[in-house]
Amino acid sequence: MRTLRLTEARTATHTLTDDQAARLARLGMSLAGERRWWGSNGTDSDDSPSVFRLTKLFGGSWRVEVGNVVGVVGLPDLTIIVEPKIGMQHFMHLLARSNGMPRVDSSMTSLEAALGLQRVIIEWFVGELDDLFRRGLVKDYVHSSARLPVVRGHVNLVTTSRQWLQGRVLVDCEFDDFTETTPFNQLLAAAVSQSIRSPAVDDRLRMRLAYFARELPPASSQARDVDLERLPARYRSYKPALKYAMDLLTGVGRSLESGDHASGTFLFNSAAVAEDAIREVLAEALAPMRVVKTGGRRLLPAFVSVNPDLEIGPPPFTGDVKYKIGDRSWNRQDLAQAVLFAAAYKSPHAVIADFAQMEVLHPSLKVGDIQVSRLRWAIGDGTDPEDSERRFAESARAHIEQSAPNLLARL
């Protein structure tokens, strides 16, 4: 299988068959799920509801434009890996700090096993459980033993005689029970039980897992001993779900590299992941100040809406997360937007968070009565994500303390 590597928010030309291009366009529409496709870099006027934009050229070549998305797409004889523009280490670090959930599809491919992307495995697992429940769980004869008041199946005469001599009129029986409590269903239940406690799932996914937990038989500690390579024919439809269940129970995730572990298609809205992670980092750095997503405001009488990404307070400082790679100088459009947000919220201080490989020449500017600070998340070769987070948090706290001396100490 051929592997094609793309970088988000960029356009590239590659050779695709007409079938692959058509499938990619359909997947782009199904994964978008909105009229204006999520992951857009905001520079396009076309409202085409697709994560990918394809233009046919000549000689089998296609121009492929990708928005702000990161993930893997499985096509016939082709795996497309969309890499983050800020580097894989930094993106995975931000993903771990965010609550971002992927859009998934059943189109299959194969990836390398790794420690990350557990939430993707859970999404695939839940999708396979949906399919199994639509078909109905398989029942089977399971050998059981119990102490009963009536005879059932084979009677263990020795232990039953002891019961009677002790005055307990009970029968030790061994029998085959036709039930859903099979080792395979118990393995699924064990994976559901573990997944529902995972911090990687959101409320939507947790509700679906809770439903499966109610409908499946109780989990068993012996369920992990099942042989997935020798499944009976009647359990053939269980194989994908069981493989994902074993991955979850053993802590096996995926990486954005081709490998031999079955995987589905998934894409993360990388801009949303970055915004969520930055908000979490700032909330820790500026505690006890609150850092939340704003509800937005409207400017009257024209009803012009303003929606900064961050509200920091009290007082109501505003902030915006720019998922782009900046340079040493200020972007005038970003600066103007930050000043507009601050003025709308009557904020004396505005924050712009972005990503850059070089130090910012002047990280703080005064625009009228509004102080604007630019917080840089350092990326590039040799940068450590944890070190970038630490320096980003220290810079944020320093800028807030400079703008409002002793504010953090008073809270």
Short mmCIF file of C-alpha atoms in Angstrom, two decimals:
data_model
loop_
_atom_site.label_atom_id
_atom_site.label_comp_id
_atom_site.label_asym_id
_atom_site.label_seq_id
_atom_site.Cartn_x
_atom_site.Cartn_y
_atom_site.Cartn_z
CA MET A 1 0.00 0.00 0.00
CA ARG A 2 1.30 3.44 -0.95
CA THR A 3 1.60 6.13 1.72
CA LEU A 4 1.13 9.81 0.88
CA ARG A 5 2.24 12.42 3.41
CA LEU A 6 0.64 15.88 3.42
CA THR A 7 1.03 18.87 5.74
CA GLU A 8 -2.03 20.68 7.03
CA ALA A 9 -2.95 24.13 5.71
CA ARG A 10 -0.90 23.55 2.57
CA THR A 11 -1.53 22.68 -1.07
CA ALA A 12 0.35 19.91 -2.85
CA THR A 13 0.16 18.09 -6.17
CA HIS A 14 0.08 14.28 -6.20
CA THR A 15 -0.91 11.39 -8.42
CA LEU A 16 -4.27 9.86 -7.56
CA THR A 17 -6.64 7.59 -9.39
CA ASP A 18 -10.10 8.96 -10.15
CA ASP A 19 -11.56 6.49 -7.64
CA GLN A 20 -9.17 7.59 -4.88
CA ALA A 21 -9.90 11.25 -5.58
CA ALA A 22 -13.66 10.66 -5.52
CA ARG A 23 -13.45 8.72 -2.26
CA LEU A 24 -11.26 11.39 -0.69
CA ALA A 25 -13.76 14.09 -1.68
CA ARG A 26 -16.64 12.08 -0.18
CA LEU A 27 -14.68 11.43 3.01
CA GLY A 28 -13.85 15.13 3.23
CA MET A 29 -17.55 15.97 3.14
CA SER A 30 -18.57 13.32 5.68
CA LEU A 31 -15.77 14.27 8.08
CA ALA A 32 -16.57 17.97 7.79
CA GLY A 33 -20.18 17.63 8.86
CA GLU A 34 -20.87 21.37 8.55
CA ARG A 35 -21.58 23.81 5.74
CA ARG A 36 -18.33 25.67 6.32
CA TRP A 37 -15.75 22.94 6.67
CA TRP A 38 -14.04 22.87 10.06
CA GLY A 39 -10.29 23.17 9.89
CA SER A 40 -10.50 26.01 7.38
CA ASN A 41 -7.62 28.43 7.57
CA GLY A 42 -10.06 31.27 7.05
CA THR A 43 -8.58 32.49 3.78
CA ASP A 44 -11.04 30.82 1.45
CA SER A 45 -14.20 32.39 0.09
CA ASP A 46 -15.67 29.14 -1.21
CA ASP A 47 -18.12 27.49 1.17
CA SER A 48 -17.45 23.98 -0.12
CA PRO A 49 -18.30 21.68 2.81
CA SER A 50 -15.20 19.50 2.66
CA VAL A 51 -12.06 18.96 4.69
CA PHE A 52 -10.15 18.43 1.43
CA ARG A 53 -10.30 20.37 -1.81
CA LEU A 54 -9.28 18.58 -4.97
CA THR A 55 -8.63 19.99 -8.42
CA LYS A 56 -7.92 17.66 -11.32
CA LEU A 57 -4.88 18.66 -13.38
CA PHE A 58 -3.44 16.45 -16.12
CA GLY A 59 -1.74 13.06 -16.39
CA GLY A 60 -3.48 11.69 -13.30
CA SER A 61 -2.26 14.57 -11.10
CA TRP A 62 -4.50 16.25 -8.56
CA ARG A 63 -4.00 19.40 -6.55
CA VAL A 64 -4.95 18.62 -2.93
CA GLU A 65 -5.62 21.44 -0.49
CA VAL A 66 -5.85 20.59 3.19
CA GLY A 67 -7.23 22.77 5.98
CA ASN A 68 -6.17 22.85 9.62
CA VAL A 69 -6.62 19.13 10.21
CA VAL A 70 -4.28 16.36 11.36
CA GLY A 71 -4.83 12.64 11.01
CA VAL A 72 -5.02 9.66 8.66
CA VAL A 73 -7.30 8.79 5.75
CA GLY A 74 -7.58 5.26 4.40
CA LEU A 75 -8.26 4.85 0.66
CA PRO A 76 -8.00 1.83 -1.68
CA ASP A 77 -4.27 1.05 -1.97
CA LEU A 78 -3.41 4.43 -0.42
CA THR A 79 -2.94 5.83 3.07
CA ILE A 80 -2.89 9.62 3.40
CA ILE A 81 -1.18 10.96 6.53
CA VAL A 82 -1.79 14.64 7.28
CA GLU A 83 0.96 15.98 9.52
CA PRO A 84 0.78 19.05 11.78
CA LYS A 85 2.48 22.23 10.62
CA ILE A 86 3.88 22.87 14.12
CA GLY A 87 5.65 19.50 14.31
CA MET A 88 4.42 16.15 15.59
CA GLN A 89 5.90 16.43 19.10
CA HIS A 90 4.29 19.78 19.78
CA PHE A 91 0.94 18.73 18.34
CA MET A 92 0.83 15.52 20.39
CA HIS A 93 1.73 17.52 23.51
CA LEU A 94 -1.11 19.97 22.84
CA LEU A 95 -3.49 17.10 22.08
CA ALA A 96 -2.74 15.57 25.48
CA ARG A 97 -3.60 18.91 27.11
CA SER A 98 -6.87 19.31 25.21
CA ASN A 99 -10.28 17.69 25.13
CA GLY A 100 -10.38 17.63 21.34
CA MET A 101 -12.13 14.61 19.88
CA PRO A 102 -11.53 13.39 16.33
CA ARG A 103 -13.93 12.94 13.46
CA VAL A 104 -13.77 9.28 12.48
CA ASP A 105 -14.79 7.09 9.57
CA SER A 106 -14.83 3.33 9.01
CA SER A 107 -12.47 3.49 6.00
CA MET A 108 -9.65 1.20 7.07
CA THR A 109 -5.87 1.48 6.91
CA SER A 110 -2.91 0.27 9.02
CA LEU A 111 -0.74 2.29 11.38
CA GLU A 112 2.18 1.75 13.70
CA ALA A 113 1.51 0.91 17.36
CA ALA A 114 2.44 3.64 19.86
CA LEU A 115 1.43 5.03 23.22
CA GLY A 116 -0.59 7.99 21.93
CA LEU A 117 -4.00 8.61 20.35
CA GLN A 118 -5.95 6.45 22.82
CA ARG A 119 -9.07 8.55 22.29
CA VAL A 120 -9.00 7.62 18.60
CA ILE A 121 -8.99 3.92 19.52
CA ILE A 122 -12.00 4.52 21.78
CA GLU A 123 -13.89 6.25 18.94
CA TRP A 124 -13.22 3.32 16.58
CA PHE A 125 -14.15 0.84 19.31
CA VAL A 126 -17.48 2.58 19.95
CA GLY A 127 -18.23 2.61 16.22
CA GLU A 128 -17.63 -1.15 16.00
CA LEU A 129 -19.84 -1.73 19.06
CA ASP A 130 -22.63 0.19 17.34
CA ASP A 131 -22.41 -2.23 14.41
CA LEU A 132 -22.39 -5.28 16.70
CA PHE A 133 -25.43 -4.12 18.65
CA ARG A 134 -27.35 -3.49 15.41
CA ARG A 135 -26.66 -7.11 14.42
CA GLY A 136 -27.28 -8.42 17.94
CA LEU A 137 -24.79 -9.94 20.36
CA VAL A 138 -23.90 -13.57 19.79
CA LYS A 139 -25.15 -16.06 22.37
CA ASP A 140 -23.28 -19.28 23.04
CA TYR A 141 -23.23 -22.33 25.30
CA VAL A 142 -21.01 -21.61 28.28
CA HIS A 143 -20.01 -24.29 30.76
CA SER A 144 -21.10 -23.24 34.26
CA SER A 145 -21.31 -24.69 37.74
CA ALA A 146 -23.61 -23.63 40.54
CA ARG A 147 -25.14 -24.78 43.82
CA LEU A 148 -28.89 -24.98 43.14
CA PRO A 149 -32.05 -26.06 44.96
CA VAL A 150 -33.03 -28.22 41.96
CA VAL A 151 -31.12 -30.58 39.67
CA ARG A 152 -29.76 -29.14 36.46
CA GLY A 153 -27.35 -30.85 34.09
CA HIS A 154 -24.71 -33.08 35.68
CA VAL A 155 -24.72 -33.57 39.47
CA ASN A 156 -21.48 -33.71 41.44
CA LEU A 157 -22.43 -36.55 43.80
CA VAL A 158 -19.50 -36.16 46.22
CA THR A 159 -19.97 -32.48 47.04
CA THR A 160 -23.76 -32.77 46.94
CA SER A 161 -23.66 -35.64 49.50
CA ARG A 162 -21.56 -33.47 51.82
CA GLN A 163 -24.13 -30.69 51.52
CA TRP A 164 -26.95 -33.04 52.47
CA LEU A 165 -25.07 -34.52 55.43
CA GLN A 166 -24.59 -30.97 56.71
CA GLY A 167 -28.33 -30.33 56.48
CA ARG A 168 -28.19 -28.15 53.35
CA VAL A 169 -30.54 -29.56 50.70
CA LEU A 170 -28.68 -28.10 47.71
CA VAL A 171 -27.31 -29.72 44.56
CA ASP A 172 -23.88 -28.99 43.05
CA CYS A 173 -24.58 -28.94 39.31
CA GLU A 174 -22.55 -28.51 36.15
CA PHE A 175 -24.39 -27.46 33.01
CA ASP A 176 -24.13 -25.61 29.71
CA ASP A 177 -25.96 -22.28 29.71
CA PHE A 178 -27.04 -20.54 26.47
CA THR A 179 -26.18 -16.96 27.30
CA GLU A 180 -24.59 -13.69 26.15
CA THR A 181 -22.07 -14.01 28.99
CA THR A 182 -19.37 -15.38 26.69
CA PRO A 183 -15.64 -14.63 26.99
CA PHE A 184 -15.81 -12.47 23.86
CA ASN A 185 -18.66 -10.31 25.16
CA GLN A 186 -16.93 -10.09 28.53
CA LEU A 187 -13.77 -8.85 26.79
CA LEU A 188 -15.80 -6.09 25.15
CA ALA A 189 -17.33 -5.26 28.54
CA ALA A 190 -13.88 -5.02 30.14
CA ALA A 191 -12.72 -2.57 27.46
CA VAL A 192 -15.89 -0.49 27.88
CA SER A 193 -15.39 -0.39 31.65
CA GLN A 194 -11.81 0.82 31.23
CA SER A 195 -12.68 3.35 28.52
CA ILE A 196 -15.52 4.97 30.45
CA ARG A 197 -13.04 5.95 33.18
CA SER A 198 -10.55 7.42 30.73
CA PRO A 199 -9.94 11.19 30.89
CA ALA A 200 -9.58 11.08 27.09
CA VAL A 201 -13.35 10.79 26.48
CA ASP A 202 -15.86 13.63 26.43
CA ASP A 203 -19.43 13.56 27.79
CA ARG A 204 -20.90 12.52 24.44
CA LEU A 205 -18.65 9.47 24.20
CA ARG A 206 -19.04 8.63 27.89
CA MET A 207 -22.84 8.46 27.49
CA ARG A 208 -22.49 6.00 24.61
CA LEU A 209 -20.04 3.89 26.62
CA ALA A 210 -22.43 3.92 29.59
CA TYR A 211 -25.16 2.47 27.36
CA PHE A 212 -22.89 -0.38 26.23
CA ALA A 213 -21.86 -0.99 29.85
CA ARG A 214 -25.53 -1.52 30.78
CA GLU A 215 -26.28 -3.81 27.85
CA LEU A 216 -23.16 -6.00 27.90
CA PRO A 217 -22.69 -8.85 30.40
CA PRO A 218 -20.40 -8.24 33.41
CA ALA A 219 -16.70 -7.99 32.62
CA SER A 220 -14.38 -10.80 33.66
CA SER A 221 -10.70 -10.70 34.62
CA GLN A 222 -10.21 -13.85 32.50
CA ALA A 223 -11.62 -12.24 29.35
CA ARG A 224 -8.18 -11.15 28.13
CA ASP A 225 -7.18 -14.79 27.58
CA VAL A 226 -9.28 -15.19 24.42
CA ASP A 227 -7.46 -16.12 21.21
CA LEU A 228 -8.35 -13.50 18.61
CA GLU A 229 -6.61 -15.44 15.83
CA ARG A 230 -8.88 -18.46 16.24
CA LEU A 231 -12.30 -16.92 16.42
CA PRO A 232 -15.22 -19.26 15.71
CA ALA A 233 -17.03 -18.44 12.46
CA ARG A 234 -20.08 -17.06 14.29
CA TYR A 235 -17.85 -14.40 15.91
CA ARG A 236 -16.29 -13.22 12.65
CA SER A 237 -18.05 -9.85 12.86
CA TYR A 238 -16.54 -9.34 16.35
CA LYS A 239 -12.92 -9.25 15.15
CA PRO A 240 -12.45 -5.46 14.63
CA ALA A 241 -14.14 -4.61 17.94
CA LEU A 242 -12.17 -7.27 19.80
CA LYS A 243 -8.87 -6.01 18.37
CA TYR A 244 -9.63 -2.45 19.48
CA ALA A 245 -10.71 -3.80 22.88
CA MET A 246 -7.39 -5.59 23.32
CA ASP A 247 -5.53 -2.43 22.31
CA LEU A 248 -7.41 -0.45 24.96
CA LEU A 249 -6.86 -3.05 27.67
CA THR A 250 -3.13 -3.32 26.93
CA GLY A 251 -2.57 0.42 26.44
CA VAL A 252 -1.65 0.18 22.76
CA GLY A 253 -2.32 3.37 20.76
CA ARG A 254 -1.32 4.56 17.32
CA SER A 255 1.18 6.90 15.72
CA LEU A 256 0.96 8.78 12.43
CA GLU A 257 3.21 6.22 10.77
CA SER A 258 2.32 3.30 8.52
CA GLY A 259 2.38 -0.03 10.32
CA ASP A 260 0.58 -3.34 10.75
CA HIS A 261 -2.12 -2.42 13.31
CA ALA A 262 -5.63 -2.09 11.92
CA SER A 263 -6.86 1.48 12.09
CA GLY A 264 -9.72 3.58 10.85
CA THR A 265 -9.78 7.03 9.32
CA PHE A 266 -9.61 9.98 11.71
CA LEU A 267 -8.95 13.70 11.61
CA PHE A 268 -8.46 16.24 14.41
CA ASN A 269 -9.45 19.87 14.07
CA SER A 270 -5.93 21.04 14.93
CA ALA A 271 -6.90 24.70 15.44
CA ALA A 272 -9.51 23.65 18.02
CA VAL A 273 -6.97 21.34 19.71
CA ALA A 274 -4.46 24.21 19.98
CA GLU A 275 -7.06 26.64 21.34
CA ASP A 276 -8.29 24.17 23.94
CA ALA A 277 -4.75 23.27 25.06
CA ILE A 278 -3.61 26.92 25.27
CA ARG A 279 -6.66 27.72 27.38
CA GLU A 280 -5.78 24.87 29.74
CA VAL A 281 -2.14 25.97 30.01
CA LEU A 282 -3.12 29.57 30.73
CA ALA A 283 -5.71 28.49 33.32
CA GLU A 284 -2.95 26.72 35.26
CA ALA A 285 -0.40 29.50 34.80
CA LEU A 286 -2.73 32.34 35.83
CA ALA A 287 -4.63 30.62 38.63
CA PRO A 288 -6.64 31.74 40.56
CA MET A 289 -7.68 33.95 37.62
CA ARG A 290 -10.21 32.18 35.43
CA VAL A 291 -9.49 31.52 31.76
CA VAL A 292 -12.59 30.54 29.78
CA LYS A 293 -14.04 30.51 26.29
CA THR A 294 -16.02 33.69 25.75
CA GLY A 295 -19.66 33.68 24.78
CA GLY A 296 -19.09 36.57 22.40
CA ARG A 297 -20.66 40.01 22.29
CA ARG A 298 -22.56 42.09 19.74
CA LEU A 299 -21.77 45.69 18.93
CA LEU A 300 -24.92 47.77 18.64
CA PRO A 301 -26.71 49.05 16.64
CA ALA A 302 -25.10 47.09 13.77
CA PHE A 303 -25.13 43.72 15.65
CA VAL A 304 -21.50 43.09 14.71
CA SER A 305 -20.34 40.03 16.68
CA VAL A 306 -16.95 39.79 18.39
CA ASN A 307 -15.78 36.38 19.62
CA PRO A 308 -12.33 36.29 21.24
CA ASP A 309 -11.04 32.83 22.11
CA LEU A 310 -10.19 33.70 25.71
CA GLU A 311 -11.64 35.71 28.55
CA ILE A 312 -9.19 36.14 31.41
CA GLY A 313 -10.32 37.68 34.64
CA PRO A 314 -11.24 39.42 36.67
CA PRO A 315 -10.83 42.06 35.21
CA PRO A 316 -12.06 41.00 31.75
CA PHE A 317 -8.83 40.67 29.78
CA THR A 318 -9.31 39.19 26.31
CA GLY A 319 -7.14 36.79 24.35
CA ASP A 320 -6.96 35.16 20.96
CA VAL A 321 -5.22 31.93 19.89
CA LYS A 322 -3.75 32.03 16.39
CA TYR A 323 -2.96 28.56 15.10
CA LYS A 324 -0.35 29.82 12.67
CA ILE A 325 3.43 30.06 12.50
CA GLY A 326 4.35 33.69 13.07
CA ASP A 327 7.64 35.48 12.61
CA ARG A 328 9.56 37.99 14.72
CA SER A 329 7.36 40.94 13.78
CA TRP A 330 3.69 41.58 14.54
CA ASN A 331 0.90 40.63 12.16
CA ARG A 332 -1.16 43.80 11.71
CA GLN A 333 -4.41 41.91 11.08
CA ASP A 334 -3.98 39.89 14.28
CA LEU A 335 -3.08 43.05 16.19
CA ALA A 336 -6.12 44.93 14.88
CA GLN A 337 -8.42 42.05 15.79
CA ALA A 338 -6.98 41.81 19.31
CA VAL A 339 -7.52 45.57 19.84
CA LEU A 340 -11.12 45.28 18.57
CA PHE A 341 -11.84 42.43 20.99
CA ALA A 342 -10.32 44.32 23.91
CA ALA A 343 -12.26 47.50 23.10
CA ALA A 344 -15.54 45.57 22.83
CA TYR A 345 -14.97 44.02 26.28
CA LYS A 346 -13.54 47.27 27.75
CA SER A 347 -10.39 45.30 28.48
CA PRO A 348 -7.16 47.19 29.27
CA HIS A 349 -5.07 44.18 28.20
CA ALA A 350 -5.24 41.86 25.18
CA VAL A 351 -3.26 38.68 24.59
CA ILE A 352 -2.31 37.01 21.30
CA ALA A 353 -0.98 33.45 21.50
CA ASP A 354 0.72 31.96 18.45
CA PHE A 355 3.56 29.68 17.36
CA ALA A 356 6.95 30.83 16.13
CA GLN A 357 10.48 29.55 15.67
CA MET A 358 12.18 32.84 16.59
CA GLU A 359 11.94 35.22 19.52
CA VAL A 360 9.50 38.10 19.06
CA LEU A 361 11.27 41.45 18.70
CA HIS A 362 8.75 43.43 20.78
CA PRO A 363 6.41 41.08 22.67
CA SER A 364 4.36 43.96 24.14
CA LEU A 365 2.77 46.95 22.44
CA LYS A 366 0.62 49.85 23.60
CA VAL A 367 -2.29 50.75 21.31
CA GLY A 368 -3.98 53.77 22.83
CA ASP A 369 -5.00 52.66 26.32
CA ILE A 370 -4.84 48.97 25.48
CA GLN A 371 -1.77 46.87 26.27
CA VAL A 372 -1.31 44.02 23.78
CA SER A 373 0.98 41.08 24.63
CA ARG A 374 2.14 38.43 22.23
CA LEU A 375 2.78 35.03 23.81
CA ARG A 376 4.95 32.73 21.71
CA TRP A 377 4.88 28.95 21.85
CA ALA A 378 8.37 28.05 20.62
CA ILE A 379 8.50 25.41 17.88
CA GLY A 380 11.15 24.20 15.48
CA ASP A 381 13.99 21.70 15.41
CA GLY A 382 15.34 20.85 18.83
CA THR A 383 12.56 22.51 20.84
CA ASP A 384 11.06 20.47 23.66
CA PRO A 385 7.25 20.81 24.03
CA GLU A 386 7.39 20.75 27.82
CA ASP A 387 10.02 23.49 27.83
CA SER A 388 7.94 25.51 25.34
CA GLU A 389 4.91 25.18 27.61
CA ARG A 390 6.88 26.26 30.67
CA ARG A 391 8.28 29.35 28.94
CA PHE A 392 4.87 30.16 27.46
CA ALA A 393 3.25 29.99 30.92
CA GLU A 394 5.98 32.09 32.53
CA SER A 395 5.63 34.71 29.80
CA ALA A 396 1.85 34.86 30.27
CA ARG A 397 2.13 35.37 34.01
CA ALA A 398 4.80 38.04 33.58
CA HIS A 399 2.71 40.00 31.07
CA ILE A 400 -0.40 39.89 33.27
CA GLU A 401 1.56 40.99 36.35
CA GLN A 402 3.12 43.84 34.35
CA SER A 403 -0.29 45.00 33.14
CA ALA A 404 -2.00 44.63 36.53
CA PRO A 405 0.62 44.71 39.32
CA ASN A 406 -0.24 42.62 42.39
CA LEU A 407 -3.51 41.43 40.82
CA LEU A 408 -2.64 37.75 41.03
CA ALA A 409 -1.49 38.15 44.62
CA ARG A 410 -4.80 39.77 45.63
CA LEU A 411 -6.96 37.01 44.17
#
